[in-house]
Structures are given as C-alpha cells and as structure tokens.
Short mmCIF file of C-alpha atoms in Angstrom, two decimals:
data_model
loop_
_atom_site.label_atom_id
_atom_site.label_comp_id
_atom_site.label_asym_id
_atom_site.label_seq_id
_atom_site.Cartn_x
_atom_site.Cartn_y
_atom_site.Cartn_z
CA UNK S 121 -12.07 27.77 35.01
CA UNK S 122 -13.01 31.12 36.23
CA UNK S 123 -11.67 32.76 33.17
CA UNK S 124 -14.59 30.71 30.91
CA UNK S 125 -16.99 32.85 32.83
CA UNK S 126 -15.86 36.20 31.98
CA UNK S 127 -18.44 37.77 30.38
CA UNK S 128 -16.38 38.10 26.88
CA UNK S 129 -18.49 39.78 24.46
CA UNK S 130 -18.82 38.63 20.71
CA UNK S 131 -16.86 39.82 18.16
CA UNK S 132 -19.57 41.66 16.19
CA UNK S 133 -20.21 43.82 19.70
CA UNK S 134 -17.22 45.63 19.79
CA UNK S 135 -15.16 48.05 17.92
CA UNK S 136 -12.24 47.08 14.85
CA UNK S 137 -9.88 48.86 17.30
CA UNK S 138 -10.96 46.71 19.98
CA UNK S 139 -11.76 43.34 17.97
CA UNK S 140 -8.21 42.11 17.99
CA UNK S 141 -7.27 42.29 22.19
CA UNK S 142 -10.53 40.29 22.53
CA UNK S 143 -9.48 37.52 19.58
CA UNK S 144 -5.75 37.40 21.55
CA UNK S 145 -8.10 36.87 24.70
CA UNK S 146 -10.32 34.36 23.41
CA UNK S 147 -7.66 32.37 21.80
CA UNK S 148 -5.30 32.21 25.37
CA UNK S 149 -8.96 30.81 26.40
CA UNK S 150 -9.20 27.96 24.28
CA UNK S 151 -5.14 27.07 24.98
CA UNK S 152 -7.13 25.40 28.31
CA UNK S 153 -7.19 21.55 27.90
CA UNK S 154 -9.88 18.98 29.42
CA UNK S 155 -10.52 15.91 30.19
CA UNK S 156 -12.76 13.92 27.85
CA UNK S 157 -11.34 10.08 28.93
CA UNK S 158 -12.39 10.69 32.46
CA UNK S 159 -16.09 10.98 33.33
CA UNK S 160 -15.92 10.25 37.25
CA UNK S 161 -14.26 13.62 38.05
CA UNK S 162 -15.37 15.22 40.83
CA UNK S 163 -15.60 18.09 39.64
CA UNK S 164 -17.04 16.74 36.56
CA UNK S 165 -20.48 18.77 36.08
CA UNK S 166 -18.55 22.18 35.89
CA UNK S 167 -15.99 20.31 33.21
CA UNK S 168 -18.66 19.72 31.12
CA UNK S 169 -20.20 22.91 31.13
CA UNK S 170 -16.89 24.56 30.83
CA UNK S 171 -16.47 22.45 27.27
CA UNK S 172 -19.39 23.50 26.24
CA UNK S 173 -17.69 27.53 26.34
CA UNK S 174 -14.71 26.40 24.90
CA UNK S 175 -16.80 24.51 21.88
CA UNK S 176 -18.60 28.02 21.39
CA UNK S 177 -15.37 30.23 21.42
CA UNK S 178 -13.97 28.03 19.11
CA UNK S 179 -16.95 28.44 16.50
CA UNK S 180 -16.86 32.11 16.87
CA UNK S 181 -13.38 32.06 15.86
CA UNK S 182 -14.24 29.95 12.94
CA UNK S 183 -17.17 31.93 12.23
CA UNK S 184 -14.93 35.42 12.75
CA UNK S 185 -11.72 34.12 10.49
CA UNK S 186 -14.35 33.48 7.71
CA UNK S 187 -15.96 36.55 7.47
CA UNK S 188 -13.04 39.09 8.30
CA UNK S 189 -10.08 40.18 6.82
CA UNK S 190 -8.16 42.56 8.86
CA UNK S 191 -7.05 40.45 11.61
CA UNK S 192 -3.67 38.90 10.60
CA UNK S 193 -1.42 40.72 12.77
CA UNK S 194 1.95 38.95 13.58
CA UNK S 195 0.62 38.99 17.45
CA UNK S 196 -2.63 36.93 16.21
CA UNK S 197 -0.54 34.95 14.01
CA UNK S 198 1.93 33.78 17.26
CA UNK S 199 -1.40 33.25 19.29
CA UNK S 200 -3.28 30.76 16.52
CA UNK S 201 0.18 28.85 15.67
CA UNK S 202 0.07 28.42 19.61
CA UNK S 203 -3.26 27.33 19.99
CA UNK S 204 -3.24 24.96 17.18
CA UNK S 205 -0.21 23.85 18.41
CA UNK S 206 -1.70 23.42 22.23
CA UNK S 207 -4.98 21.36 21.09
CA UNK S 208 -3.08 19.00 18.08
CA UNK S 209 0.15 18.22 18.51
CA UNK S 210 -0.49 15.53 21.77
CA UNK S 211 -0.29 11.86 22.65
CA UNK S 212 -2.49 10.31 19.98
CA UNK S 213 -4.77 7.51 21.61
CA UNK S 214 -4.19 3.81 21.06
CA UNK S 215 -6.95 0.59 20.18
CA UNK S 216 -6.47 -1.05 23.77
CA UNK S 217 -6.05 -4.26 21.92
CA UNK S 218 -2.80 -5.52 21.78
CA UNK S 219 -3.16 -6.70 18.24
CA UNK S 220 -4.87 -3.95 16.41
CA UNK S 221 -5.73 -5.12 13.02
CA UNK S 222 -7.06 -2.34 10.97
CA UNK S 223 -8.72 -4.49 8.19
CA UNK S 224 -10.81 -6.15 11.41
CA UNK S 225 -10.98 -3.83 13.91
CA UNK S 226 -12.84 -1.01 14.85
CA UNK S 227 -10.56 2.26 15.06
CA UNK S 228 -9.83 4.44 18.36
CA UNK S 229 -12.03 7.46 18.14
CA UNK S 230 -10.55 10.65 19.85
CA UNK S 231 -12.99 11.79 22.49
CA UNK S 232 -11.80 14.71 22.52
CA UNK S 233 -12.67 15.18 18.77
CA UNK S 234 -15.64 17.60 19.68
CA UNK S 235 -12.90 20.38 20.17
CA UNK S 236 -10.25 19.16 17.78
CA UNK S 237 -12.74 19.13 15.16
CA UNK S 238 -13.17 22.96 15.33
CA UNK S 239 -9.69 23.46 16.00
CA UNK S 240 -8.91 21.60 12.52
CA UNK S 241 -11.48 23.77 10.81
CA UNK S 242 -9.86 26.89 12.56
CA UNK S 243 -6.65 25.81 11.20
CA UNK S 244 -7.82 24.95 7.24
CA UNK S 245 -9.20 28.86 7.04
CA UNK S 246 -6.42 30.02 8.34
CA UNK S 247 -4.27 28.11 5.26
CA UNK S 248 -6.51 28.81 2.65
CA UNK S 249 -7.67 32.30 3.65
CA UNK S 250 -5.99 34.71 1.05
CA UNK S 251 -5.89 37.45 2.91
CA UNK S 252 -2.87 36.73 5.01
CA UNK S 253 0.51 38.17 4.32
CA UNK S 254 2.65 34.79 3.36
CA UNK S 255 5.82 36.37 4.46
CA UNK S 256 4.30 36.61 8.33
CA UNK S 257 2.49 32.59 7.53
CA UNK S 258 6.11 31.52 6.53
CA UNK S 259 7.63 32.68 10.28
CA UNK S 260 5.12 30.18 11.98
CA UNK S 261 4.29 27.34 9.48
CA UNK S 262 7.48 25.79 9.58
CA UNK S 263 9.46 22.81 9.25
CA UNK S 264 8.61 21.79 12.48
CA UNK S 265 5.23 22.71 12.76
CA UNK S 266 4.78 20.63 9.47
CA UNK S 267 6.42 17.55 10.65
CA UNK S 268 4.47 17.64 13.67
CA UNK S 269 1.38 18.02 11.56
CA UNK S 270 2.95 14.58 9.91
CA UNK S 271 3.36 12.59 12.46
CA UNK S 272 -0.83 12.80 13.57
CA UNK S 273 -0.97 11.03 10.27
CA UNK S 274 -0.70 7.83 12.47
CA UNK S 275 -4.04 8.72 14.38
CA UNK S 276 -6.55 5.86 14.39
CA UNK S 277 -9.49 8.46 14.29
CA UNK S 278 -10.43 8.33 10.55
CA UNK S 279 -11.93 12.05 11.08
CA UNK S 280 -8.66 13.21 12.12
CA UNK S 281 -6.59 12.03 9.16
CA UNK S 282 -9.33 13.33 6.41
CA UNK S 283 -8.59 16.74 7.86
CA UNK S 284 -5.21 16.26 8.11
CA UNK S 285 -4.61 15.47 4.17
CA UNK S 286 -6.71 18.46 2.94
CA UNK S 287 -4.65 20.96 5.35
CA UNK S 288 -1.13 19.18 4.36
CA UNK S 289 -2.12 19.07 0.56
CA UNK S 290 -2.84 22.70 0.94
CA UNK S 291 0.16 23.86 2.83
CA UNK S 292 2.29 21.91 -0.17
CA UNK S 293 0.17 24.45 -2.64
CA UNK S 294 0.97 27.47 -1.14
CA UNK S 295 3.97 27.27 0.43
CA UNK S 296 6.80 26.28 -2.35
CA UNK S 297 9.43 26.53 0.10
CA UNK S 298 8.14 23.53 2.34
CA UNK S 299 7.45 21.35 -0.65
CA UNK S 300 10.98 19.41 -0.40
CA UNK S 301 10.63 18.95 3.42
CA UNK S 302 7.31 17.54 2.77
CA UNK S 303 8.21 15.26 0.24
CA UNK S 304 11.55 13.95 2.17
CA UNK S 305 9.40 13.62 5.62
CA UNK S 306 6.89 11.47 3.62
CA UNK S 307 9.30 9.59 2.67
CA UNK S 308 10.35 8.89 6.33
CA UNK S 309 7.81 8.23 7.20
CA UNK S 310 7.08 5.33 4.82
CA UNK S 311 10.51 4.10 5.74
CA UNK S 312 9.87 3.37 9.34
CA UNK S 313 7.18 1.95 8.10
CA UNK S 314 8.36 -0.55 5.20
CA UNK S 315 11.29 -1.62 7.42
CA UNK S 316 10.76 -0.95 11.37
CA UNK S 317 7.30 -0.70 12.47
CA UNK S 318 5.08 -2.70 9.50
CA UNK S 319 2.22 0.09 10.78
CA UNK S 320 1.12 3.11 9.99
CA UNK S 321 -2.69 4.31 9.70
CA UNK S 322 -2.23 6.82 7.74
CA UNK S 323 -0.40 5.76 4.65
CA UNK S 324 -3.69 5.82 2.35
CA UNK S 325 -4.38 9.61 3.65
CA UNK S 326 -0.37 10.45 2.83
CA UNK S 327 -0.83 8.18 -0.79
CA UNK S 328 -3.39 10.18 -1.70
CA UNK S 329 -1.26 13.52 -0.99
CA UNK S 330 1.43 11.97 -2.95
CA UNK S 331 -0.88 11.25 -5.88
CA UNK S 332 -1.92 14.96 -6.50
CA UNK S 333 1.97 15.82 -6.44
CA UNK S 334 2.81 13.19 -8.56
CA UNK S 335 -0.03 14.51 -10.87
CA UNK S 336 1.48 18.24 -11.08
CA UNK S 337 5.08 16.80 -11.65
CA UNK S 338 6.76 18.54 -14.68
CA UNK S 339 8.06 16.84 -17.29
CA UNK S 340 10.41 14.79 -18.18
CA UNK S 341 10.42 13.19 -14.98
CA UNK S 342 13.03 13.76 -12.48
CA UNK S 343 15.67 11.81 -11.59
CA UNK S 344 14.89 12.09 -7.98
CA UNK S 345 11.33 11.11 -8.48
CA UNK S 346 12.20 8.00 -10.16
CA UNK S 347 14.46 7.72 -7.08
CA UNK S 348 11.40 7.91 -5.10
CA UNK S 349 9.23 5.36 -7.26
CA UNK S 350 11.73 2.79 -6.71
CA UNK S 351 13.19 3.36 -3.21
CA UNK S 352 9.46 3.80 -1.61
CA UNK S 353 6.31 3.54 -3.83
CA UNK S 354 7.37 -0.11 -5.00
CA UNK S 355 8.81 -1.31 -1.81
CA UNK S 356 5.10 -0.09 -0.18
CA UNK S 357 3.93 -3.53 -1.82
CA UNK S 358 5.73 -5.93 0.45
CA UNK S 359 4.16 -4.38 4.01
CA UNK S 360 1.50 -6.87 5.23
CA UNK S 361 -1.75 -3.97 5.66
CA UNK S 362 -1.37 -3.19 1.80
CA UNK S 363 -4.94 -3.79 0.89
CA UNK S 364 -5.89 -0.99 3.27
CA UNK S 365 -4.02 1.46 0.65
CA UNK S 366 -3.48 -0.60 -2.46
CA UNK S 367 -5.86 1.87 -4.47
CA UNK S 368 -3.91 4.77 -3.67
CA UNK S 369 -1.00 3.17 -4.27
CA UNK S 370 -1.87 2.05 -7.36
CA UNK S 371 -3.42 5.40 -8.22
CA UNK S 372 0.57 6.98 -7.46
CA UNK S 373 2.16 4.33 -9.70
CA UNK S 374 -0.32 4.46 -13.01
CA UNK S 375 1.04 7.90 -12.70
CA UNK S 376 4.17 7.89 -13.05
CA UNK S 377 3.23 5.92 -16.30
CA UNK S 378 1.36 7.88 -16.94
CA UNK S 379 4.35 10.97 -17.05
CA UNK S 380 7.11 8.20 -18.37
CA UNK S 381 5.69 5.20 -20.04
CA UNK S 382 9.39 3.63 -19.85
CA UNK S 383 8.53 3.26 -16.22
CA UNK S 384 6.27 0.62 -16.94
CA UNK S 385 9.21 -2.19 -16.31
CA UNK S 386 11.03 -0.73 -13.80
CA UNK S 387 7.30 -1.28 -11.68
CA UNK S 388 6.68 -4.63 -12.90
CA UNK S 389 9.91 -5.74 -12.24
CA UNK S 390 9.69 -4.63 -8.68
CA UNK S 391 5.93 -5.85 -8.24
CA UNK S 392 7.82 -9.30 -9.56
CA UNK S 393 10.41 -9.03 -6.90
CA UNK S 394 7.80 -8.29 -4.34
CA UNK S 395 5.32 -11.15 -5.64
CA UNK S 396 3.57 -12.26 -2.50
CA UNK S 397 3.58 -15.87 -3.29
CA UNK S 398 2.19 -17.06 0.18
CA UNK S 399 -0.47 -14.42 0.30
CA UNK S 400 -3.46 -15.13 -2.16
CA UNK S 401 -5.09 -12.04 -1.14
CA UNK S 402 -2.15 -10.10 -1.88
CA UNK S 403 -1.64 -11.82 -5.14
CA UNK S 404 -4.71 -10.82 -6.16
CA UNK S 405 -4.60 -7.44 -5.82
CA UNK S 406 -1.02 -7.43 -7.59
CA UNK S 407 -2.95 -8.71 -10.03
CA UNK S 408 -4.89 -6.28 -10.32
CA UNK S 409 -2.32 -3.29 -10.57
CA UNK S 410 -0.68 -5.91 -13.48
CA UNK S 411 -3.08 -4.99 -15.44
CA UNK S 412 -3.55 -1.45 -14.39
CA UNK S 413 0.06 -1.38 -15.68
CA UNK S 414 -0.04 -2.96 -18.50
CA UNK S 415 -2.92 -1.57 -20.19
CA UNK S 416 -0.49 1.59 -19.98
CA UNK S 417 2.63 -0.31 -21.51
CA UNK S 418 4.35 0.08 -24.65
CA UNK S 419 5.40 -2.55 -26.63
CA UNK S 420 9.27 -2.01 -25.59
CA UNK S 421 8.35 -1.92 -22.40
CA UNK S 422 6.71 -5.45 -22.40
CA UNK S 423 9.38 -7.09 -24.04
CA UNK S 424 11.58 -6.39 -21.29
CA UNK S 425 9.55 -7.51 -18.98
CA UNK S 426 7.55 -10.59 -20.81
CA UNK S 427 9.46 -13.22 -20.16
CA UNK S 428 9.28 -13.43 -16.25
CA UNK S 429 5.82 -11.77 -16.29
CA UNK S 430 4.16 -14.80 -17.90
CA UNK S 431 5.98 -17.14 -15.71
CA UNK S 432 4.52 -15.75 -12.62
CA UNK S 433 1.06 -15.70 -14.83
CA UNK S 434 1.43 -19.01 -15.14
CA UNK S 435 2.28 -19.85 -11.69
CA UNK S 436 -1.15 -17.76 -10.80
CA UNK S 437 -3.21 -19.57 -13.60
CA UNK S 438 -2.31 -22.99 -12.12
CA UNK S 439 -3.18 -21.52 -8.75
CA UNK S 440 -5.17 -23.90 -6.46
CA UNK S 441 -6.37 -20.82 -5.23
CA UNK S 442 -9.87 -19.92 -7.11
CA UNK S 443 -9.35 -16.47 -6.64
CA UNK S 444 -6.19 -15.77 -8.02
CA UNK S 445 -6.72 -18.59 -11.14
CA UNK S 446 -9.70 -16.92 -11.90
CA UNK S 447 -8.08 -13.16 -11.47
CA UNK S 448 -5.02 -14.15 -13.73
CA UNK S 449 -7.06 -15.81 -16.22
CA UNK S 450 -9.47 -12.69 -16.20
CA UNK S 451 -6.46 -10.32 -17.53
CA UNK S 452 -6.96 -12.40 -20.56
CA UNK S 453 -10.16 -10.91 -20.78
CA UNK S 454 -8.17 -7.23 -21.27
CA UNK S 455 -8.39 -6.70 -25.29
CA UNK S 456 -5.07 -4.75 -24.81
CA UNK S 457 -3.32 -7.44 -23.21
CA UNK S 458 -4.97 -10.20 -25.22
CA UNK S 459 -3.64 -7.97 -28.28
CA UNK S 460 -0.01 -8.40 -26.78
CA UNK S 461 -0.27 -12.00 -26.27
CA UNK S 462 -1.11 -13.05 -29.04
CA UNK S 463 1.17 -10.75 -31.04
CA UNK S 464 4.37 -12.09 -29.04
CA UNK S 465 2.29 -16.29 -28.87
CA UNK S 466 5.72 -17.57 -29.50
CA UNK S 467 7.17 -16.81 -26.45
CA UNK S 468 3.80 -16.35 -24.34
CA UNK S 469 2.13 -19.95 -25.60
CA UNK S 470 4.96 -22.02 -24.91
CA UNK S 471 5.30 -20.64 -21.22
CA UNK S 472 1.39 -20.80 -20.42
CA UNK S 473 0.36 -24.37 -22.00
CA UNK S 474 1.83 -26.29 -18.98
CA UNK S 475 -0.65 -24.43 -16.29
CA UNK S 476 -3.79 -24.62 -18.74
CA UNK S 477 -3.17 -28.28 -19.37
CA UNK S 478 -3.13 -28.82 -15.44
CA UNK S 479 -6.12 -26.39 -15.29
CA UNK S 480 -7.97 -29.10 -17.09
CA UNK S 481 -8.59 -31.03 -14.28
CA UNK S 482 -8.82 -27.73 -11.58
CA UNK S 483 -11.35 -27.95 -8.76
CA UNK S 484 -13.49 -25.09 -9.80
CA UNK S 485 -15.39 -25.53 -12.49
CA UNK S 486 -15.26 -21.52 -13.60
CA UNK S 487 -11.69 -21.44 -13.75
CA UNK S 488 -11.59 -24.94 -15.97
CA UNK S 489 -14.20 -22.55 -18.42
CA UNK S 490 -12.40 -19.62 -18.82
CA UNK S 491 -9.08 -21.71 -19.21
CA UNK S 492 -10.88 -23.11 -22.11
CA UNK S 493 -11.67 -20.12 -23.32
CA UNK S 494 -7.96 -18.90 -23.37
CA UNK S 495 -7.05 -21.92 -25.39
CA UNK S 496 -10.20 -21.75 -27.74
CA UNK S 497 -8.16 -17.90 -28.33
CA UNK S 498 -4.94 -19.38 -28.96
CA UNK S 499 -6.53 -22.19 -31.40
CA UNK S 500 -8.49 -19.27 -33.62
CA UNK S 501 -5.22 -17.22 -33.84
CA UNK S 502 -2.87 -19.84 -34.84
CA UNK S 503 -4.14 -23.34 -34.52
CA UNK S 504 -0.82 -25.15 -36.22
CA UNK S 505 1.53 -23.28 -33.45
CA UNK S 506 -1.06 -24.32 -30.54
CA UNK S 507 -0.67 -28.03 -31.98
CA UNK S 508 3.26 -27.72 -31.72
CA UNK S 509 3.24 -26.54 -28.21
CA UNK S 510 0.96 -29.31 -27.06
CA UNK S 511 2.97 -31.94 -29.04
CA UNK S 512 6.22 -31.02 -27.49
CA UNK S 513 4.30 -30.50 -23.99
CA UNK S 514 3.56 -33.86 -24.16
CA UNK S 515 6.77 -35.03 -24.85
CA UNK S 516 8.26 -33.17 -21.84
CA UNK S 517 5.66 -34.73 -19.79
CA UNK S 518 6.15 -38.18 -20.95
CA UNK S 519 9.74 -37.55 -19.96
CA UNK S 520 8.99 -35.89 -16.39
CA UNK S 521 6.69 -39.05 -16.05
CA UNK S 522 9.93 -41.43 -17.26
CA UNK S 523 12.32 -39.74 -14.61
CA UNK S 524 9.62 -40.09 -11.89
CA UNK S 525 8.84 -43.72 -12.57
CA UNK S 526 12.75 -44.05 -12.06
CA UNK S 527 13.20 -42.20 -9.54
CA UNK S 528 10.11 -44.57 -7.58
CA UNK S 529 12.38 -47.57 -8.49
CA UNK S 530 15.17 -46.03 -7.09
CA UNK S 531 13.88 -45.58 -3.86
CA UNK S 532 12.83 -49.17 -3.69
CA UNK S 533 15.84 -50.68 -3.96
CA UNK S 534 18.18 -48.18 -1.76
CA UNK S 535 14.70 -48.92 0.76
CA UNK S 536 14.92 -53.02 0.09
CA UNK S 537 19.10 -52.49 -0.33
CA UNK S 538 19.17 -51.08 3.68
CA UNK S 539 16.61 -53.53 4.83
CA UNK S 540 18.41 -56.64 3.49
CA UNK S 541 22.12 -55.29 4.86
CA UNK S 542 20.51 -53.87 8.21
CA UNK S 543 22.38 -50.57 6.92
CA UNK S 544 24.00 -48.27 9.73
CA UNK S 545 25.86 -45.70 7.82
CA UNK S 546 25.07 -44.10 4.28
CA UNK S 547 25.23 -45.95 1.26
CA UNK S 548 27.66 -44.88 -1.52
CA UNK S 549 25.37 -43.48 -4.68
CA UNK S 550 27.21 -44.22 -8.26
CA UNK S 551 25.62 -41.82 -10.98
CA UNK S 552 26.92 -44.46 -13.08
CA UNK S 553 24.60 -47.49 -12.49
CA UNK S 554 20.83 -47.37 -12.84
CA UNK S 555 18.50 -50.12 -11.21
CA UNK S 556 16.68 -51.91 -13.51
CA UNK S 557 14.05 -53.61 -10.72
CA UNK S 558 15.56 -56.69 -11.09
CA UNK S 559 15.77 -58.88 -7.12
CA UNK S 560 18.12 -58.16 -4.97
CA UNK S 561 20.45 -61.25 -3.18
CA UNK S 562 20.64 -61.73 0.47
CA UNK S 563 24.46 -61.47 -1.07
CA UNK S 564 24.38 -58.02 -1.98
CA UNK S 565 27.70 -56.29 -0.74
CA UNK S 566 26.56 -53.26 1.84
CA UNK S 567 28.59 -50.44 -0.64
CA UNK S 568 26.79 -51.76 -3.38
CA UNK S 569 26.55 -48.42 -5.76
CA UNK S 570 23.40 -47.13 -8.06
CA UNK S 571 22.21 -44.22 -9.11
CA UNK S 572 19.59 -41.62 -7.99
CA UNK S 573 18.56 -39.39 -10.65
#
C-alpha cells in the first residue's frame, strides 16, 4: 500500500515532457486489486482509505484522457490494455441462489463496481477518442482482448453489461478488421446458450449489438447472414428466459424483413416449428412478433406460409387460456392482416370456423365478444360463403358426434363382453362387425369379434 501514499502530483502540475512517466506510474498504481467482499479485514480501515486513492487516480485518468491528446505512446498504450485488462477480465460474481431466475430475482451487484465503473469509462475514451493512431490500437485490441470483453457479457450486474454493449458496439465501428470475429463469437456464444447452458444474462445487451449491425447490413442480403437468421436468431425462440430479450429479438428479426421481405416465411416457419404450445406466456409473445411479421409480409410471402399459420391461429383462438384467445383474436384487429384474411377467406374461413364456434361457449366473456366480432367481419364481407362453412361445419360435427356415440357403445359391450366371460387375455377386434346395443347372452363365445372405430 505504501506506493498509494507517494505524494504523486496531478497531471496539470508537471511538465508535457514529464506528464507521460507519471501517467505510466499512476496506471501500474491502479493495476493494485482490493477487497470489496470482505469487510472484517484486519487491516480493513487502511483498505478503505487506500480505495478511496485508487477511485481518485482513476478519475484523473479519465479526466486527463478527455482533455489531452498527446499521450498515445505505444508504452501508454501496453500500460492501459494492462490495466483494463487487470481490473475486468476476473471471476464474475454469482446470485448465491441455486436457482437464479432472472425474471424473479434480484441480480448480483459487483461490489467492486465503484472502481470498475471508472475503469469502464477509462476504457470507452480510450475507443472513441480520435486521436489515437489505429495502427498502435490494432496491436492491443485484439481477438483476445475482444472475446474476453465477450464473455463479461454474462455478468449479473446490469451496470456492467450497459457499458459493455456501448464499448463492443464501438469497437465493431472502428475496427473493420474485428467485425467477423465479433460476429462469429456472438454467435458462440448464443450457441452454448440455445443448446448447453439455457443461460446467459446478457443476450438482450448482445441482441441489441446485433440489431445495429443488422441495421447497417448492405444489400442484397448475404448468404451468410441468412445463415445466421436461421441457425441462431430463430432458434433464440425455443430457450426458456426469452421474455427477458424477446424485444430485441424481435427488433433483429423485423430487420432482416425489413432488408429482404422474402424472409418473412423462412421466420414464420421457424417461429411455427418453435411454437411453445405448453407455455402460454411464451405463446403470447410469439404472438406478438406474428404480427410484427406480418404487418411486414408480402402477399407471396403469406401464401407460403398461410396454411399452417392459421392452424396454429386457430389452435390459439380456441385457447382456454384468456390471454392467448384474446391475443390471437386481437391480430384480427390489425387492418393489414384483416386485409389478408379476408382477401384469401376461402382458405382462412374454413380453417378458423371450428375454434370460433367452440369460442361460443368460452369462459371469458371478452374473448366470446371479440370472437363475435370476427364473425360479424366475415358475415359483412361475404355472408353466402360464411353460411357454407357453417353448414358443412355442422355436418362434420354431426358426424364427429355419430363416431363418438359409437365409439361409447363400443366400449360398453367389449366392458359388459369381459365381465360376462370373466376375460383373462385380449379379445380379438373384427373391423368388420359393428355393435348395434342389442343384449348380450350369458352364451356369448369369449373370441366373440366387433369392431372399434
């Protein structure tokens, strides 16, 4: 500690030729590391005093890389990359629960965030400052400094990660030679975490990177961004936290629509293949990228992907689930979707009748209204085709209501056939025979056949 009590003077005291010996000096200084987790250390009063130098060498440097411009010699340069590299790149600290959930729970804050703070800050000038000489930043931001820089992405500390996105998005702007490592180690990193780990706090911070590339893409898209829609961005929707990044997700995906509007399928069709069907609270906010998506769609585009799109619409309208009847029932609300139903009602109609005839009788009575609304649209568009649909609806379900009547009777008697015969081992089924409900005889061979339909 006895170096924190030299009597350093500030920058502004001495001379240019003497200015950068005391920056090498003061940044070996704050290369010292404390304690912040322990507060019963013996020693403990002089600690925190101690800090309290570090903390104000650290704003000086801030304070001295913002006002001066001569001091980006390759000897500074190997000191800050070392200092940053001293205070950041550590053991990030974990929630002592053993089930973190990051929708519930409160995050981890660093305590040693009162020096990493300024350290961060340090770090940002030192990227955006436009006075350095990029062939002497290009030695000491590499590769691995980058991916180190990555990999605090995972901090709990919601501080940490904010800074964290601004310096990454920055070093992706000014260093062109980085940008394909940075887009491949994002991609890692969202690959441990779709198929290992399930976990990763940072993925909203990295999404929102991601966007602003995906934004500055040239067009026609490439082939290997397309690559990257489909391999990452769309498999993203299946990991179990995705309500803690669904808006920047669906921020990265409305892009690419918006660069390639034949995309438009390829993302529906995945978010189909993804379709959380146990998860209302997912469904719901698939729902709400659906439409996202779809107000960006061309008419090609959604006949590709119509058919199976209304039958999972349909599955949602029917939902006993308020939240996700009500959402999918909402995108009828969408003048732009509406638009495309109705233009395509031969195909759409037939495939949504069934759910709003069982909406009818649904539990919640705003779901049952806004169900009649959608066939109140249907009726003012084409009232003879709505009539059609419902007649051969209720055909279908007179028959589904035949075949389960039959299949009831069926039961009975292979139930009243085992009683009678005091059956041990299966009875033979004939698809050829059907019980007609008639008695059965005491007399009744055991390998009597009928059939089950």
């Amino acid at each position: 500690f006895d170096d924190f009590y030299e009597d350093l003077p500030a920058f502004k005291e001495v001379d240019l030729g003497e200015r950068e010996e005391l920056l090498l000096k003061k940044l070996q200084l704050c290369c010292f590391l404390f304690p912040f987790h322990d507060e019963t250390h013996f020693m403990i009063d002089r600690i925190q005093e101690v800090k309290e130098l570090k903390r104000l060498i650290l704003l000086e440097l801030v304070d001295l890389i913002s006002t001066t411009k001569t001091w980006f010699s390759l000897d500074v340069l190997k000191a800050i990359i070392k200092m940053v590299s001293t205070n950041l790149f550590r053991t990030l600290p974990r929630s002592p629960l053993p089930d973190f959930d990051p929708e519930e729970d409160e995050p981890t804050l660093d305590p040693c965030w009162p020096h990493i703070q300024i350290v961060y800050e340090f770090l940002l000038r030192c990227v955006v400052s436009t006075d350095t000489e990029m062939a002497l930043m290009r030695q000491h931001v590499t590769q691995d400094f980058v991916r180190r820089l990555l990999d605090l992405f995972d901090s709990e500390d919601p501080r940490e990660r904010d800074y964290l996105k601004t310096i990454v998005h920055r070093i992706y702007g000014k260093f062109m030679g980085l940008r394909p490592f940075i887009r491949k180690s994002i991609t890692n990193l969202f690959y441990e975490f779709i198929y290992e780990s399930n976990r990763h706090n940072g993925a909203g911070e990295l999404l929102e990177i991601l966007g602003s590339i995906i934004n500055g893409f040239a067009l026609p898209v490439k082939p290997e961004h397309k690559w990257f829609l489909r391999n990452v961005l769309i498999p993203l929707h299946k990991v179990d936290a995705l309500s803690m990044f669904h808006q920047q997700l669906t921020y990265c995906v409305t892009q690419f629509v918006e660069k390639d509007p034949t995309l438009s399928a390829v993302i529906i069709g995945g978010l189909l293949t993804f379709w959380p069907v146990t998860k209302s609270a997912k469904e719901v906010l698939f729902l709400s990228e659906v439409e996202e998506i779809l107000e960006m769609t061309q008419v090609d585009e959604f006949e590709l992907i119509m058919d199976p799109l209304f039958r999972r619409l349909a599955a949602c309208i029917s939902s006993t689930h308020f939240q996700v009847a009500e959402r999918s029932l909402f995108l009828f609300n969408n003048d732009y979707i509406t638009g495309l139903s109705i233009d395509f009602r031969e195909k759409v109609l037939p495939v949504l009748l069934p759910s709003l005839r069982r909406n009818e009788s649904h539990w919640n009575e705003i779901v049952r209204g806004l169900t009649a609304n959608i066939v109140g649209l249907f009726e003012e568009t084409d009232r003879d085709f709505l009539l059609e649909c419902q007649e051969v609806l209720n055909v279908q379900l007179r028959a589904e209501s035949e075949t389960r009547i039959q299949q009831l009777k069926n039961w009975e008697y292979l139930q009243r056939l085992a009683d009678i015969n005091d059956v041990k081992k299966p009875i033979m089924i004939d698809v050829e025979t059907k019980y007609d409900g008639s008695d059965i005889s005491s007399e009744t061979n055991e390998d009597l056949r009928f059939q089950l339909s």
